[in-house]
mmCIF file of C-alpha atoms in Angstrom:
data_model
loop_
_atom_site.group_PDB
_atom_site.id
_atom_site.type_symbol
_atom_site.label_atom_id
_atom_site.label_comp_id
_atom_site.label_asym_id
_atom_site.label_seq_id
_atom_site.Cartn_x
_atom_site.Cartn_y
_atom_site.Cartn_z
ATOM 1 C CA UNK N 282 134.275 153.039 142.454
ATOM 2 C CA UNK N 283 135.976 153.616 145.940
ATOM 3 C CA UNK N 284 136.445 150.217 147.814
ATOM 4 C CA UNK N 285 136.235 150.758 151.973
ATOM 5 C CA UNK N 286 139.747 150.119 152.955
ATOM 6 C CA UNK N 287 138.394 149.530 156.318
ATOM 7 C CA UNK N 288 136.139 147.523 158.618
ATOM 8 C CA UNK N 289 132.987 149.183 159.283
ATOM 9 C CA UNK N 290 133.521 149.580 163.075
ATOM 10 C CA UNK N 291 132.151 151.003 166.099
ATOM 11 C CA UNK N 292 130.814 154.245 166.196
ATOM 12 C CA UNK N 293 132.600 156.860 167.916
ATOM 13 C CA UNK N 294 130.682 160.122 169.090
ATOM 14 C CA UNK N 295 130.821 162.846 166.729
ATOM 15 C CA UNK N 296 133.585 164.899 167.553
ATOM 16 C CA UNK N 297 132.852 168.665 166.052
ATOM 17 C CA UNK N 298 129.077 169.498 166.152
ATOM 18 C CA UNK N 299 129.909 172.687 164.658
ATOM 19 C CA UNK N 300 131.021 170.677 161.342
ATOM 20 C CA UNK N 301 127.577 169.579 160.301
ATOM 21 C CA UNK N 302 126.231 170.058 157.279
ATOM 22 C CA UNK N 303 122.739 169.871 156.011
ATOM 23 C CA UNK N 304 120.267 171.019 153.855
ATOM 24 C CA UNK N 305 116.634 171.733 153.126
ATOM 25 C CA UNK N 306 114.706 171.198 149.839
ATOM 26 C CA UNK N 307 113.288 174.948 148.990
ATOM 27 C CA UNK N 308 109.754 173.722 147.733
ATOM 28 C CA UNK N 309 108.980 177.574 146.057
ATOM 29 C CA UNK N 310 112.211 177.917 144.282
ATOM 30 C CA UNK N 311 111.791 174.814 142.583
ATOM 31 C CA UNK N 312 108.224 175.035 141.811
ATOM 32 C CA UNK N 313 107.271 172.326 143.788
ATOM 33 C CA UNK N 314 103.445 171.601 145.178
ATOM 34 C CA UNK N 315 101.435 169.077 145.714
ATOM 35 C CA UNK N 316 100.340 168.167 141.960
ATOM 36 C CA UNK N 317 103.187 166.447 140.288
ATOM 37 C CA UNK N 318 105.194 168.239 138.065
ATOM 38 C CA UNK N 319 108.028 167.080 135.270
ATOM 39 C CA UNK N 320 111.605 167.759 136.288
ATOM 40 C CA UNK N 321 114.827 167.109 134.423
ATOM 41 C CA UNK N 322 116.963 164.714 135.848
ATOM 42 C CA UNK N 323 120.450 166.206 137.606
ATOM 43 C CA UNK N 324 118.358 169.030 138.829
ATOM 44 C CA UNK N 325 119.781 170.317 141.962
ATOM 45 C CA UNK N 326 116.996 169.924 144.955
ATOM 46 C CA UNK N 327 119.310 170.957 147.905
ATOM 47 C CA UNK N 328 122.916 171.275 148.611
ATOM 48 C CA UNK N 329 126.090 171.994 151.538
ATOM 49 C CA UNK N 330 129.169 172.889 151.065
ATOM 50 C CA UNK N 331 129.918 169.281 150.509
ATOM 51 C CA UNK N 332 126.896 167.350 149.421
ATOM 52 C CA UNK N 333 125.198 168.156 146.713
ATOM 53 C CA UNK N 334 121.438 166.415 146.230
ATOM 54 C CA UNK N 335 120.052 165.552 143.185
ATOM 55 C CA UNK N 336 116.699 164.129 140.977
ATOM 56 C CA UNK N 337 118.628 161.229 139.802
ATOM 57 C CA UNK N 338 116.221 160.846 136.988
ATOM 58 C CA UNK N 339 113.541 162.067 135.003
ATOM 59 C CA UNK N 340 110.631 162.463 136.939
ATOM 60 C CA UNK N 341 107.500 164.250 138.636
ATOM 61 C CA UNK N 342 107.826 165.246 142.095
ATOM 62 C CA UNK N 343 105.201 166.505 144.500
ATOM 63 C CA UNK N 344 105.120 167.874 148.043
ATOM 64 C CA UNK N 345 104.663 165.087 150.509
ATOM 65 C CA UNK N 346 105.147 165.475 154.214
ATOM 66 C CA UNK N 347 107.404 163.444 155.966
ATOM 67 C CA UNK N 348 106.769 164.082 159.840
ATOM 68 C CA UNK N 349 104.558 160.836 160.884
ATOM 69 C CA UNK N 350 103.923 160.457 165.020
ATOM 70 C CA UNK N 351 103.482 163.654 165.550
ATOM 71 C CA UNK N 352 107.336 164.036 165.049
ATOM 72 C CA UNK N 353 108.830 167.313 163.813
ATOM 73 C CA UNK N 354 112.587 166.110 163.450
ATOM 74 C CA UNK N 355 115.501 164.846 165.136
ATOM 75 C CA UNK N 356 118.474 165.534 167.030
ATOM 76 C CA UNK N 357 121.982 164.874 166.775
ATOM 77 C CA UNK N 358 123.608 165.626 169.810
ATOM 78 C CA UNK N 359 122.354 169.356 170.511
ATOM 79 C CA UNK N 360 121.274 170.071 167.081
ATOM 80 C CA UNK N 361 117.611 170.300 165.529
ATOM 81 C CA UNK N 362 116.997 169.275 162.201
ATOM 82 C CA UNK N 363 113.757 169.928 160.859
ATOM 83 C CA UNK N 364 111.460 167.644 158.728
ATOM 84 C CA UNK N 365 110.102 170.121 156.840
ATOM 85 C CA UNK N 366 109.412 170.546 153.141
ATOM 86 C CA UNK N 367 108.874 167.057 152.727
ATOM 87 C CA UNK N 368 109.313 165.882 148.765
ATOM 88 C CA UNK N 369 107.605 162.455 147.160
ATOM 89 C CA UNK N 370 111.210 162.354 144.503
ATOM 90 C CA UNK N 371 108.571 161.403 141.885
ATOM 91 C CA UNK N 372 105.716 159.264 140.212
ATOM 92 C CA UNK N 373 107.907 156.365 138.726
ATOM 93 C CA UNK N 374 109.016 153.026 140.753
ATOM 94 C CA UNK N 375 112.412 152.812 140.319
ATOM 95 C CA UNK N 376 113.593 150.110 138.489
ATOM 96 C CA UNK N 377 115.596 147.797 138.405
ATOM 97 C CA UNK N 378 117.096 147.200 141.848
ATOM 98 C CA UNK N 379 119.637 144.647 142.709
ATOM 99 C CA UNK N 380 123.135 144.273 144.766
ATOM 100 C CA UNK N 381 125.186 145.105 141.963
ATOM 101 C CA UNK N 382 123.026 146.733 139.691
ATOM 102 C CA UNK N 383 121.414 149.931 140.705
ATOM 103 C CA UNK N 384 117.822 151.793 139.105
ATOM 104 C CA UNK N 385 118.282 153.647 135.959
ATOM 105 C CA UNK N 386 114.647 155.155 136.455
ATOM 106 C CA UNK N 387 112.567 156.160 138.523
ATOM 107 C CA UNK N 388 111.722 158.585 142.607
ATOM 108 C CA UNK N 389 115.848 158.357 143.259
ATOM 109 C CA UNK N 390 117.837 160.321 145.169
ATOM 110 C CA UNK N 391 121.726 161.288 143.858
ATOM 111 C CA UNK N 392 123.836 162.476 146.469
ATOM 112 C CA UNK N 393 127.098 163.834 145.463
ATOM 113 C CA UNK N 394 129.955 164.143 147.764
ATOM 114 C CA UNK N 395 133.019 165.882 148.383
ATOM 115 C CA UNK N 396 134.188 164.708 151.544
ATOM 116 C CA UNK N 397 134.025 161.311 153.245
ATOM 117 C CA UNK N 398 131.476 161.647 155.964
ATOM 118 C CA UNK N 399 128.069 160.253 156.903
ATOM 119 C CA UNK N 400 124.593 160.709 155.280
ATOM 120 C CA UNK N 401 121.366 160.605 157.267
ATOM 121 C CA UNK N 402 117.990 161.200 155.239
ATOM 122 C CA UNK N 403 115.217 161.785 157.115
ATOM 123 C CA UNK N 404 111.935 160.063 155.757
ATOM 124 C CA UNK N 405 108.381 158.609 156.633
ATOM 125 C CA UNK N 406 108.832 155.392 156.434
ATOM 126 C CA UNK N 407 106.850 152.136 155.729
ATOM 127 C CA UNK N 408 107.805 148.789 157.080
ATOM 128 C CA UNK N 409 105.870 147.364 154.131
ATOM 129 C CA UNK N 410 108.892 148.548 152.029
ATOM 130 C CA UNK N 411 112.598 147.709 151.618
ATOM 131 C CA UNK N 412 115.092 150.536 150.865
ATOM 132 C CA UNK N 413 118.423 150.413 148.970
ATOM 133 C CA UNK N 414 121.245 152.694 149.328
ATOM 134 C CA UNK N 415 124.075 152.569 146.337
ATOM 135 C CA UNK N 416 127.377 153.771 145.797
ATOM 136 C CA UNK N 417 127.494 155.078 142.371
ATOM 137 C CA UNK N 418 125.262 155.227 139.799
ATOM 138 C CA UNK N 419 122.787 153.515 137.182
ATOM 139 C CA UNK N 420 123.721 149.699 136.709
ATOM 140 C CA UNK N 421 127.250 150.605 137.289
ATOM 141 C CA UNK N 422 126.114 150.696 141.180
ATOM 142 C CA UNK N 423 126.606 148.447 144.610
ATOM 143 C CA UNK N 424 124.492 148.327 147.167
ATOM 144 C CA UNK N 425 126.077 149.598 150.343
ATOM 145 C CA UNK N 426 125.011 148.602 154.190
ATOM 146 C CA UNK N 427 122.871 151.190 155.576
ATOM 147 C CA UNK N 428 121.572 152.264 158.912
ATOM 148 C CA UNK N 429 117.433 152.366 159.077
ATOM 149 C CA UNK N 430 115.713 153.770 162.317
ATOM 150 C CA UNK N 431 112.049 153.900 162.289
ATOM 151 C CA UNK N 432 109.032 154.626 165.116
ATOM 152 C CA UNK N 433 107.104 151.642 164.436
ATOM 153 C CA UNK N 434 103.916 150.139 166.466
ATOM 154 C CA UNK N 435 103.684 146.829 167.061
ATOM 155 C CA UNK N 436 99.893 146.675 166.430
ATOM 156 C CA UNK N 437 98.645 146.910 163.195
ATOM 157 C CA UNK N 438 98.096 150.111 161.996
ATOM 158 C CA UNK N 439 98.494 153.521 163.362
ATOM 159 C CA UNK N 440 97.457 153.213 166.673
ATOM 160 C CA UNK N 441 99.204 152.548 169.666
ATOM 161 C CA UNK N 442 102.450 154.186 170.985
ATOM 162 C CA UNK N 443 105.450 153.839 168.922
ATOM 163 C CA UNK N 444 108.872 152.328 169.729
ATOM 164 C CA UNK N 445 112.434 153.497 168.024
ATOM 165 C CA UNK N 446 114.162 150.560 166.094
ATOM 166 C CA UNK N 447 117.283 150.474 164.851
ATOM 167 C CA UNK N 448 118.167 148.085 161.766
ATOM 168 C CA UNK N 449 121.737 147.696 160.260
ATOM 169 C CA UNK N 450 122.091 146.096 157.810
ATOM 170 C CA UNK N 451 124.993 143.361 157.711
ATOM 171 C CA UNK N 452 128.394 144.764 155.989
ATOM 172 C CA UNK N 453 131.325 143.506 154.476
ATOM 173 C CA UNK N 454 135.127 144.775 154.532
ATOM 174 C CA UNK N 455 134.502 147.193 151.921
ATOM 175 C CA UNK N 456 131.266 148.375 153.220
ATOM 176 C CA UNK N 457 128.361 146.859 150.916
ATOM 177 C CA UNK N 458 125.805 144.592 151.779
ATOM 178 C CA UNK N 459 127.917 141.129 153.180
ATOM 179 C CA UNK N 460 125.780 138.372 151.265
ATOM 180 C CA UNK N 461 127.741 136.133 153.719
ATOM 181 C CA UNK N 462 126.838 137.014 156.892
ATOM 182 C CA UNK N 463 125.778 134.647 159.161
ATOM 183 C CA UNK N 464 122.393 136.451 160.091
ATOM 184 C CA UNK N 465 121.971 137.607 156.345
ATOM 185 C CA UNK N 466 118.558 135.893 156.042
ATOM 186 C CA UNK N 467 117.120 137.605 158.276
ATOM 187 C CA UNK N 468 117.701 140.939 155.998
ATOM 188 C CA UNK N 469 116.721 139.651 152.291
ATOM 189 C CA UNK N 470 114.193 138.540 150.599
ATOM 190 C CA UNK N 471 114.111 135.757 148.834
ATOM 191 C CA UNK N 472 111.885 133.306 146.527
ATOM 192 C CA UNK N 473 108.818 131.223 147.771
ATOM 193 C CA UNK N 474 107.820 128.001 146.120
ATOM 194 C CA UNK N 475 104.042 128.372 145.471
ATOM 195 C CA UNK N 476 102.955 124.843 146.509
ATOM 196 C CA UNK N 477 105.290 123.812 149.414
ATOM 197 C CA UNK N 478 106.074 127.606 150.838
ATOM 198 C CA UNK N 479 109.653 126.956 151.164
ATOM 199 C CA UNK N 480 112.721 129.776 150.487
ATOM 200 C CA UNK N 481 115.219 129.317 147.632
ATOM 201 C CA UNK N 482 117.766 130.803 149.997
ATOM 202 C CA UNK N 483 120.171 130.209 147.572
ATOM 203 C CA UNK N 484 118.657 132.773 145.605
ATOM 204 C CA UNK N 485 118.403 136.234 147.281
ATOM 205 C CA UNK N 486 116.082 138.925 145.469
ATOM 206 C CA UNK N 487 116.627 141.826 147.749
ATOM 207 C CA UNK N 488 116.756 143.699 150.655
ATOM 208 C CA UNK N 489 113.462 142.141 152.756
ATOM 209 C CA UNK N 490 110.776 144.635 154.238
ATOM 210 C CA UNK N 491 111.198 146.070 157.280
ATOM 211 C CA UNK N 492 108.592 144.243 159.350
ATOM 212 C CA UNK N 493 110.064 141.235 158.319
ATOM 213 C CA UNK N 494 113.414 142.551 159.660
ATOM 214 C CA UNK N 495 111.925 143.689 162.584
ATOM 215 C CA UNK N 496 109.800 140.735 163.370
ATOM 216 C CA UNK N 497 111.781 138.123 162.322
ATOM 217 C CA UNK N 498 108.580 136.532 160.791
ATOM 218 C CA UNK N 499 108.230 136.279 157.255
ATOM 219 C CA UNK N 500 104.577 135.553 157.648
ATOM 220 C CA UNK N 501 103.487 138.923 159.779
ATOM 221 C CA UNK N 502 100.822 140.937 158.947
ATOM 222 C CA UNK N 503 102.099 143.521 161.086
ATOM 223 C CA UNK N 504 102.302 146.882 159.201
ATOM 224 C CA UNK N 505 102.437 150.877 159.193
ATOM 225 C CA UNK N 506 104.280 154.042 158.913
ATOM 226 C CA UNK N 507 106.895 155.455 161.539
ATOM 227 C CA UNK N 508 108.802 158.475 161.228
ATOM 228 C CA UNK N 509 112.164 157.758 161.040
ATOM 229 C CA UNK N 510 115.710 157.866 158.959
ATOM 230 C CA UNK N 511 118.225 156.091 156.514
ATOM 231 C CA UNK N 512 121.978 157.000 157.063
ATOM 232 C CA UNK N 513 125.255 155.313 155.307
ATOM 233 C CA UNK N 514 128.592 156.084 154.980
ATOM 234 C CA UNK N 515 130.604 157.856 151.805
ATOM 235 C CA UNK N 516 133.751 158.501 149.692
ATOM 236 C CA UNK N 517 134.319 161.693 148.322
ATOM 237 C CA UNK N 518 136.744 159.094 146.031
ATOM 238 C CA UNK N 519 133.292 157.373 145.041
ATOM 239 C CA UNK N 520 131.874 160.636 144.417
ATOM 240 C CA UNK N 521 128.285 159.296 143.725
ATOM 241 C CA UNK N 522 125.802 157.587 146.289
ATOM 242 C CA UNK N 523 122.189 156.719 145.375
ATOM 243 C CA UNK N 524 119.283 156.275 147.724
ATOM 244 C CA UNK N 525 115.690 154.780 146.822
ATOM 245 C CA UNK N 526 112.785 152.395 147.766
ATOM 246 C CA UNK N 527 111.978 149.287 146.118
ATOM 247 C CA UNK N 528 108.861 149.117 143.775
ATOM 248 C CA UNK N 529 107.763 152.514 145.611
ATOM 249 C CA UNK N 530 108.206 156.468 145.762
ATOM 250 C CA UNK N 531 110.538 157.562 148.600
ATOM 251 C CA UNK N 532 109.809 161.196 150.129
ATOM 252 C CA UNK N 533 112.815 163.012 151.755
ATOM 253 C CA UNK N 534 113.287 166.561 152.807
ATOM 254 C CA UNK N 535 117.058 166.586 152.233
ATOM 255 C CA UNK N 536 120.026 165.612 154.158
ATOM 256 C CA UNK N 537 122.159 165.857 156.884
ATOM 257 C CA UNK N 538 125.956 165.690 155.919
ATOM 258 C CA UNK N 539 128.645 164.500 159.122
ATOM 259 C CA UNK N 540 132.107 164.510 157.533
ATOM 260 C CA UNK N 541 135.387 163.086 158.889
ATOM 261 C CA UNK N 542 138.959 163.379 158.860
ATOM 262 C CA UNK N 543 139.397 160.095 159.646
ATOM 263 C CA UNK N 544 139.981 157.096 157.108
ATOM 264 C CA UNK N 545 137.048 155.849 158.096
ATOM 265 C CA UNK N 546 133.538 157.527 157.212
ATOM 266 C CA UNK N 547 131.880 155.438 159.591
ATOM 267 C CA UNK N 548 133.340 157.268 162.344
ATOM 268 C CA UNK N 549 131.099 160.283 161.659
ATOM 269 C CA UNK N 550 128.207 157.970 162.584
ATOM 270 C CA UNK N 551 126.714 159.662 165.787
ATOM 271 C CA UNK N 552 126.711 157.284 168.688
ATOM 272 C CA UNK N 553 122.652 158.022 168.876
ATOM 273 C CA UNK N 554 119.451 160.186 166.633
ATOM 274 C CA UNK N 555 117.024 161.757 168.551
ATOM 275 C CA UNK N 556 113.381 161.739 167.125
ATOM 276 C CA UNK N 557 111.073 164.553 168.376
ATOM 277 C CA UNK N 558 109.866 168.443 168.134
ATOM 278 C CA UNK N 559 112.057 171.655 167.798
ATOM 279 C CA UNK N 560 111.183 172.610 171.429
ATOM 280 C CA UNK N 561 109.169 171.332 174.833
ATOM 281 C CA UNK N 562 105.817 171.383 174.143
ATOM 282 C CA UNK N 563 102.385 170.548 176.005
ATOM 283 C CA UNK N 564 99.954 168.268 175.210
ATOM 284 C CA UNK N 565 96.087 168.558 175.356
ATOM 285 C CA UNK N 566 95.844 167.549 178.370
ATOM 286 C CA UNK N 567 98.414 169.759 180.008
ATOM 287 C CA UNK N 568 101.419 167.593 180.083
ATOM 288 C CA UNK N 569 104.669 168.947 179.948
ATOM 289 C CA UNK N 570 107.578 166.895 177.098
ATOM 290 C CA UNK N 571 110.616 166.903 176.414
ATOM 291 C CA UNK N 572 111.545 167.956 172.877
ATOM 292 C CA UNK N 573 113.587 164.840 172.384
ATOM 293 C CA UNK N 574 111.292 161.710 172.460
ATOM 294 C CA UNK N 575 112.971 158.859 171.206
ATOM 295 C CA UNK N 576 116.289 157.718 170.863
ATOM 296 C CA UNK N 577 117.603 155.787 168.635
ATOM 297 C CA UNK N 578 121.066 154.104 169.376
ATOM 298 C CA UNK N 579 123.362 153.593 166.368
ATOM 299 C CA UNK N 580 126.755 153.002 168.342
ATOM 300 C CA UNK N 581 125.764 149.374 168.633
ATOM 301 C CA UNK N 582 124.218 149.112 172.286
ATOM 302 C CA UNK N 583 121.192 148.746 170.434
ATOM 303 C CA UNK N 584 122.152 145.373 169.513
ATOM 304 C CA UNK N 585 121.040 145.930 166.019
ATOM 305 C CA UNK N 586 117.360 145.770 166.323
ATOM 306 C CA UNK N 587 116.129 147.959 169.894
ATOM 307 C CA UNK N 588 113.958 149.752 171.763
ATOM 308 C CA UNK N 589 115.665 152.116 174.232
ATOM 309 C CA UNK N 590 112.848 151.812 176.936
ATOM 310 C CA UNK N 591 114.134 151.260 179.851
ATOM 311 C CA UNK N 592 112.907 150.880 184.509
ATOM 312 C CA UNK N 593 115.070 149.711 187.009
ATOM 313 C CA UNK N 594 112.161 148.599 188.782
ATOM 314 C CA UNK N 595 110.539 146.276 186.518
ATOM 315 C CA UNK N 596 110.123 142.746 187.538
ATOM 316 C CA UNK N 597 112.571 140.169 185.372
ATOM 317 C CA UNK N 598 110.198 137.737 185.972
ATOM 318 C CA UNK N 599 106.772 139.167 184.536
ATOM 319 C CA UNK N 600 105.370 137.014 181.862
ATOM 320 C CA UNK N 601 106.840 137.438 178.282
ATOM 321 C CA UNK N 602 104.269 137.574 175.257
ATOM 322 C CA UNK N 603 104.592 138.197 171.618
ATOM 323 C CA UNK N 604 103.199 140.823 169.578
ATOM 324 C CA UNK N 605 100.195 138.698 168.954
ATOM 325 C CA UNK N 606 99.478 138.535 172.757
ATOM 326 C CA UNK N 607 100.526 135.168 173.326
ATOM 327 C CA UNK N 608 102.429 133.932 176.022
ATOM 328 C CA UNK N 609 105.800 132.811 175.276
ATOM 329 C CA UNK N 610 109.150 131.614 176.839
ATOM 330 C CA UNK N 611 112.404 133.937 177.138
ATOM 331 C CA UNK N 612 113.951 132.403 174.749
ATOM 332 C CA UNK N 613 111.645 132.987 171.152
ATOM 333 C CA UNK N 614 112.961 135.194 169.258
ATOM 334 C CA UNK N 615 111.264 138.436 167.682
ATOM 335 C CA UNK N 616 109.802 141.878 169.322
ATOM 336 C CA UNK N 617 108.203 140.212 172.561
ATOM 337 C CA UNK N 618 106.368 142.234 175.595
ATOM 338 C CA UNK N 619 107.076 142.052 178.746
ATOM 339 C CA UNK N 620 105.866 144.542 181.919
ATOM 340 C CA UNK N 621 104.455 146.160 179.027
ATOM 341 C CA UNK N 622 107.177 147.289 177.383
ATOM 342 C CA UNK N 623 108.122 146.041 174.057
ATOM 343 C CA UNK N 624 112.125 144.112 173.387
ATOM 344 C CA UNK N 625 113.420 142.631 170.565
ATOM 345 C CA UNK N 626 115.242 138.983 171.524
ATOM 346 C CA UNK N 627 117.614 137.878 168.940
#
C-alpha cells in the first residue's frame, strides 16, 4: 500500500474549480429501486475520469434518499453538487472492521483511483453510528483519518434547528488513524467493565459514534440524523480506498473527486463545504434564503469540532448552559449554549 510521505497539513483553497470531478449513481441503468435487489460485487455504480466507484461486495442494494434537513446538496466553492439518487450499498453489516483489518462483506463502498486527490461522499448520516474509511482492500486494509461534517441538533430527535459540525479525525505521518494522539480518546471506542463502568483504554475497539465525538460524553442520549459528508485523502499509488459504517448500511449517492498536483492529496481539501439547495428558494411563510445554508469549515478554523454561527453583538457575558439546559461555567467542556447559539469548548 502507498505510505503518506507527508504530514497531513493545512488545507489550502482549492486552486482549479474547473478540475472537479464527480459522479452520480444512475438508479435506472442499474436496475435499482426501492426493494433490494442482488448485485455482483465489483459492479461499477458511478465513475469520473479518475475515480471509479464500486459494490465492494456481494450484496442487495436499494434506493434510499440521502437529503435529511431539508438539504438538497452542497457547495464547494461555486459549484452545486446534488444529493440525488441516493443508494442504501446493501442489506449486509459489514464485517469485520478494525484499524488494520478492513470488512470482507457487507454495504461497502470501493473507490478506485487514478490520481491523488480528495474524496468527499455525501451521505445522511447518524450520530448513533461510527464510520471507517480504508486504504485498500479486504483484511489487507488500514484505516485512514477522515473528515466527517454533519447537521446535527442538539435535542434529541429531529426537531430543532440544526448546526454544521466538523469532526477530524486524529492522523498520523502517513495519514491513518494516529492511535497516539493525545486527544485520541475522545475518537474511539473502547471496552466497559460491566460492574464498575470503567474504560479498558488500553484496548481500543473502534472508531466511537459520533455523538460521543461531538459531545464529549460517553453517557449521552443525544441522537439523530443530519445531512452531511465523509471526505479523505488518496493515492493513485494505493489505488484502492474503502468506505463503510460500522454494524450498519451506509447510503451514498456517489462522489465528488478534487485531485492535485501536489505531493500532498490533502491539499485538494477545500478550505470549507457548503450544505444547502441548488438555488434561493422561499419558504412557507414567504421568506427569502440563500441557497447556501451552512458551512462547514475544514481548513482548521473550525477547531476540529464547530459551529460557524457567528454576531458581533452578542454579549460575552450571557450565561453558558449545556445541552441539557443546565447552567454551567466557561470552562466545561462539550457543545454548550450561550445567547442561544450553540459552541463546542474543547
Amino acid at each position: 500500500m502507498k505510505k503518506f510521505s507527508t504530514l497531513l497539513v493545512a488545507a489550502l483553497p482549492v486552486m482549479a474549480m474547473a478540475q472537479i470531478e464527480s459522479a452520480i449513481i444512475d438508479l435506472d441503468a442499474l436496475g435499482i429501486t426501492s426493494d433490494n435487489a442482488p448485485m455482483a460485487a465489483q459492479t461499477i455504480l458511478c465513475q469520473s475520469e479518475n475515480v471509479i466507484m464500486r459494490l465492494a461486495y456481494d450484496d442487495s442494494p436499494k434506493a434510499a434518499g440521502i437529503e435529511a434537513n431539508s438539504q438538497k446538496g452542497i457547495w464547494i466553492g461555486d459549484e452545486y453538487f446534488s444529493a440525488e439518487n441516493g443508494v442504501q450499498l446493501g442489506s449486509a453489516n459489514p464485517n469485520p472492521n478494525g484499524f488494520f483489518e478492513g470488512p470482507t462483506e457487507g454495504a461497502v463502498a470501493q473507490f478506485t483511483v487514478a490520481k491523488d486527490g480528495y474524496i468527499i461522499c455525501m451521505s445522511k448520516l447518524s450520530s448513533n453510528k461510527n464510520y471507517w474509511a480504508y486504504e485498500g482492500l479486504g483484511s489487507f486494509a488500514t484505516a485512514i483519518a477522515y473528515d466527517c461534517g454533519i447537521l446535527w441538533n442538539t435535542t434529541s430527535g429531529d426537531s430543532g434547528t440544526p448546526s454544521p459540525y466538523v469532526i477530524s479525525l486524529p492522523s498520523d505521518d502517513e495519514g491513518y488513524i494516529d492511535l497516539e494522539a493525545d486527544d485520541i480518546q475522545k475518537y474511539l471506542s473502547y471496552p466497559q467493565d460491566a460492574e464498575t463502568g470503567e474504560y479498558d483504554w488500553a484496548n481500543p475497539t473502534g472508531t466511537a459514534q459520533l455523538r460521543y465525538i461531538l459531545t464529549g460524553d460517553r453517557a449521552t442520549e443525544l441522537s439523530g440524523n443530519g445531512f452531511g459528508f465523509i471526505g479523505f485523502p488518496v493515492y493513485a499509488d494505493a489505488e484502492n480506498y474503502m468506505l463503510n459504517a460500522q454494524g450498519s448500511k451506509i447510503s451514498l449517492n456517489g462522489f465528488i473527486f478534487i485531485p492535485t498536483d501536489t505531493d500532498n492529496p490533502a491539499d485538494a481539501k477545500p478550505a470549507s463545504i457548503w450544505s444547502g439547495r441548488d438555488a434561493d428558494w422561499v419558504d412557507d411563510e414567504g421568506v427569502a434564503h440563500n441557497a447556501k445554508e451552512y458551512e462547514f469549515k475544514l481548513d482548521g478554523s473550525g477547531a476540529g469540532i464547530s459551529s460557524v454561527v457567528a454576531d458581533k453583538n452578542l454579549d460575552v457575558n450571557a450565561p453558558i448552559y449545556n445541552v441539557m439546559g443546565q447552567k454551567v461555567d466557561a470552562n466545561t467542556k462539550g457543545i454548550l449554549i450561550q445567547n442561544g447559539q450553540k459552541f463546542y469548548n474543547k
